[in-house]
Coordinates of C-alpha atoms in Angstrom, one line a residue:
Chain S
N1 CA -15.9 -1.6 37.5
A2 CA -14.2 -5.0 36.9
G3 CA -12.0 -4.0 34.0
V4 CA -11.1 -7.0 31.9
T5 CA -12.4 -10.4 33.0
Q6 CA -11.5 -13.8 31.6
T7 CA -13.0 -17.3 32.0
P8 CA -12.0 -19.9 32.8
K9 CA -8.9 -19.3 35.0
F10 CA -7.5 -22.8 34.4
Q11 CA -8.3 -25.5 31.8
V12 CA -6.8 -28.9 30.9
L13 CA -7.7 -30.3 27.5
K14 CA -6.8 -33.5 25.7
T15 CA -5.4 -33.3 22.2
G16 CA -8.1 -32.7 19.7
Q17 CA -10.7 -31.3 22.1
S18 CA -12.1 -27.8 21.5
M19 CA -12.9 -25.0 23.8
T20 CA -13.6 -21.3 23.9
L21 CA -11.9 -18.7 26.1
Q22 CA -14.1 -15.9 27.1
C23 CA -13.1 -12.2 27.6
A24 CA -15.2 -9.2 28.6
Q25 CA -14.4 -5.6 29.4
D26 CA -16.6 -2.9 31.0
M27 CA -14.5 0.1 30.0
N28 CA -16.3 0.8 26.7
H29 CA -13.1 0.3 24.7
N30 CA -13.3 -0.4 21.0
S31 CA -10.1 -2.4 20.6
M32 CA -9.5 -5.8 22.2
Y33 CA -6.6 -8.3 21.9
W34 CA -5.7 -11.9 22.6
Y35 CA -2.1 -12.8 23.5
R36 CA -0.3 -16.0 24.5
Q37 CA 2.7 -16.0 26.8
D38 CA 5.2 -18.8 26.8
P39 CA 8.5 -19.0 28.8
G40 CA 11.2 -17.2 27.0
M41 CA 8.9 -16.0 24.2
G42 CA 7.3 -13.0 25.8
L43 CA 3.7 -11.9 24.9
R44 CA 2.7 -12.7 21.3
L45 CA -0.4 -11.4 19.6
I46 CA -2.8 -14.0 18.4
Y47 CA -5.8 -11.9 17.1
Y48 CA -7.2 -8.5 17.7
S49 CA -10.3 -6.6 17.1
A50 CA -10.2 -2.8 16.4
S51 CA -14.0 -2.5 16.7
E52 CA -17.2 -4.5 17.0
G53 CA -17.6 -6.6 13.9
T54 CA -13.9 -6.6 12.8
T55 CA -11.1 -9.0 13.6
D56 CA -7.5 -9.3 12.3
K57 CA -4.7 -11.8 12.6
G58 CA -1.7 -11.1 14.8
E59 CA 1.7 -12.8 14.9
V60 CA 0.5 -16.3 15.8
P61 CA -3.1 -16.9 14.5
N62 CA -2.8 -20.5 13.3
G63 CA -5.0 -23.0 15.2
Y64 CA -7.3 -20.2 16.6
N65 CA -10.4 -18.4 15.7
V66 CA -12.0 -15.4 17.4
S67 CA -15.4 -13.8 17.6
R68 CA -16.2 -10.2 18.6
L69 CA -19.6 -10.8 19.9
N70 CA -20.4 -7.2 20.8
K71 CA -18.4 -4.3 22.1
R72 CA -17.8 -5.9 25.5
E73 CA -17.0 -9.4 24.5
F74 CA -14.2 -11.0 22.5
S75 CA -13.8 -14.8 22.5
L76 CA -10.9 -17.1 21.4
R77 CA -11.7 -20.6 20.2
L78 CA -9.4 -23.6 19.8
E79 CA -11.1 -25.9 17.4
S80 CA -8.7 -28.9 17.8
A81 CA -6.3 -28.3 20.7
A82 CA -2.6 -29.4 20.3
P83 CA 0.1 -29.7 23.0
S84 CA 1.8 -26.7 21.3
Q85 CA -1.1 -24.5 22.5
T86 CA -0.2 -25.1 26.1
S87 CA 0.3 -21.6 27.3
V88 CA -1.1 -18.7 29.3
Y89 CA -3.6 -16.7 27.4
F90 CA -4.3 -13.0 28.1
C91 CA -7.0 -10.8 26.8
A92 CA -6.5 -7.0 26.8
S93 CA -8.5 -3.9 25.8
R94 CA -7.1 -0.6 24.7
V95 CA -8.0 3.0 25.7
D96 CA -9.5 4.6 22.6
S97 CA -7.7 7.9 22.8
S98 CA -4.2 6.3 23.3
Y99 CA -2.4 3.0 23.0
E100 CA -2.5 1.9 26.6
Q101 CA -3.7 -1.7 27.0
Y102 CA -5.1 -3.2 30.1
F103 CA -4.9 -6.9 30.7
G104 CA -7.3 -9.5 32.1
P105 CA -6.1 -12.1 34.7
G106 CA -5.3 -14.8 32.2
T107 CA -6.3 -18.4 31.4
R108 CA -3.7 -21.1 32.1
L109 CA -4.3 -23.8 29.5
T110 CA -2.7 -27.2 29.4
V111 CA -3.1 -29.6 26.4
T112 CA -2.1 -33.2 27.1
Chain X
Q1 CA 16.9 -8.8 14.8
K2 CA 14.1 -8.9 17.3
E3 CA 11.8 -5.9 17.0
V4 CA 11.9 -5.1 20.8
E5 CA 14.9 -6.3 22.8
Q6 CA 15.5 -6.5 26.5
N7 CA 18.1 -8.2 28.6
S8 CA 16.3 -11.2 30.2
G9 CA 18.3 -10.8 33.4
P10 CA 18.0 -11.6 36.2
L11 CA 19.0 -8.1 37.3
S12 CA 19.8 -8.1 41.0
V13 CA 20.0 -4.9 43.0
P14 CA 20.1 -4.3 46.8
E15 CA 17.2 -2.6 48.5
G16 CA 17.3 1.1 48.3
A17 CA 19.4 1.2 45.1
I18 CA 18.4 2.4 41.6
A19 CA 17.4 -0.3 39.2
S20 CA 17.9 0.5 35.5
L21 CA 16.0 -1.5 32.9
N22 CA 16.7 -1.1 29.2
C23 CA 14.9 -1.7 26.0
T24 CA 15.8 -1.1 22.3
Y25 CA 13.5 -1.2 19.3
S26 CA 14.0 -1.6 15.6
D27 CA 11.1 0.4 14.1
R28 CA 12.1 4.1 13.8
G29 CA 8.5 5.1 13.2
S30 CA 7.4 4.0 16.6
Q31 CA 5.8 6.8 18.6
S32 CA 4.6 5.4 21.9
F33 CA 6.3 3.2 24.5
F34 CA 5.1 1.3 27.5
W35 CA 6.5 -0.4 30.6
Y36 CA 4.5 -3.2 32.2
R37 CA 5.3 -5.0 35.5
Q38 CA 4.4 -8.7 35.8
Y39 CA 4.5 -10.5 39.1
S40 CA 5.0 -14.3 38.9
G41 CA 1.7 -15.9 38.0
K42 CA -0.1 -12.6 37.4
S43 CA -1.1 -10.5 34.4
P44 CA 0.9 -7.6 33.1
E45 CA 0.2 -4.3 34.8
L46 CA 0.8 -0.9 33.0
I47 CA 3.1 1.2 35.1
M48 CA 4.5 3.9 32.7
F49 CA 4.1 5.1 29.2
I50 CA 6.1 7.7 27.3
Y51 CA 5.5 9.4 24.0
S52 CA 8.1 12.2 23.8
N53 CA 11.9 12.3 24.0
G54 CA 13.3 12.9 27.4
D55 CA 12.2 11.8 30.9
K56 CA 8.9 11.2 32.5
E57 CA 8.6 10.7 36.2
D58 CA 5.9 9.1 38.3
G59 CA 6.8 8.6 41.9
R60 CA 9.8 6.3 42.2
F61 CA 9.6 5.4 38.4
T62 CA 11.2 7.4 35.6
A63 CA 10.9 6.5 31.9
Q64 CA 13.5 7.8 29.5
L65 CA 13.1 7.9 25.8
N66 CA 15.7 8.6 23.1
K67 CA 14.1 8.1 19.7
A68 CA 17.4 8.9 17.8
S69 CA 19.1 6.0 19.5
Q70 CA 15.8 3.9 19.5
Y71 CA 16.2 3.3 23.2
V72 CA 13.8 3.4 26.1
S73 CA 14.6 2.8 29.7
L74 CA 12.9 2.5 33.1
L75 CA 14.6 3.7 36.3
I76 CA 13.3 2.6 39.7
R77 CA 14.6 4.7 42.6
D78 CA 14.8 3.4 46.1
S79 CA 14.1 -0.2 45.0
Q80 CA 12.0 -2.3 47.3
P81 CA 11.7 -6.1 47.6
S82 CA 8.1 -5.6 46.4
D83 CA 9.5 -4.3 43.0
S84 CA 10.8 -7.8 42.3
A85 CA 9.0 -8.8 39.1
T86 CA 9.5 -9.1 35.4
Y87 CA 9.4 -5.8 33.6
L88 CA 8.1 -5.8 30.0
C89 CA 8.9 -3.1 27.5
A90 CA 6.3 -2.6 24.7
V91 CA 6.3 -0.5 21.6
N92 CA 3.2 0.6 19.7
Q93 CA 3.3 -0.3 16.0
G94 CA 0.2 0.5 14.0
G95 CA -2.1 0.2 17.1
K96 CA -0.6 -3.1 18.2
L97 CA 1.9 -3.5 21.0
I98 CA 5.1 -5.4 20.3
F99 CA 6.6 -6.8 23.5
G100 CA 10.1 -7.5 24.5
Q101 CA 10.8 -10.7 26.4
G102 CA 11.0 -9.0 29.7
T103 CA 13.7 -8.4 32.3
E104 CA 13.5 -10.2 35.6
L105 CA 14.3 -7.8 38.5
S106 CA 15.2 -9.1 41.9
V107 CA 15.6 -6.6 44.8
K108 CA 17.5 -8.1 47.7
P109 CA 16.7 -6.9 51.3

């Protein structure tokens, strides 16, 4: 039981490049989330998915797209990376019967 | 006004003391509250959650909730150097968690 996994762990992009961050959970949770964490800004919600086939914007969705591929997987795509997207990205999933969220190990992204 | 507010710290306490971490929130309708611990370079780890007014104890940790005052706190008894981390308060709003900025705790041997 791995919980929430994320790939890659580290990534360096040049401005304008695209990439997809992958997230998977093996806890059979319906809800999944993508956050970014910046110094002094705390965790901010980018997108979330309440169930397979649905996605909704969070607090900071601009510049990102998401796909809920199936119940296990929720990916985050940067179509044209910008230096402002340099951050640590966390994926989380939520226990269905409550509001507890469990986080993956994170992806540290640098855009130059 | 931020939706969830915490003092950023750092909060420094000696080993063996009680560390008190505080959090206020703006949405009176919030019903569930969470404390996460985050070590440097690691992901947030859920350590406590509380839904009802009053205290909830788990080992050395006690969460306290006062909905009338819109205040939630985390007490860590017998603080250890291994408790040194950033503690994030989170409040559930419509199925989404709103996080405070976190309080950095340093426990000195």
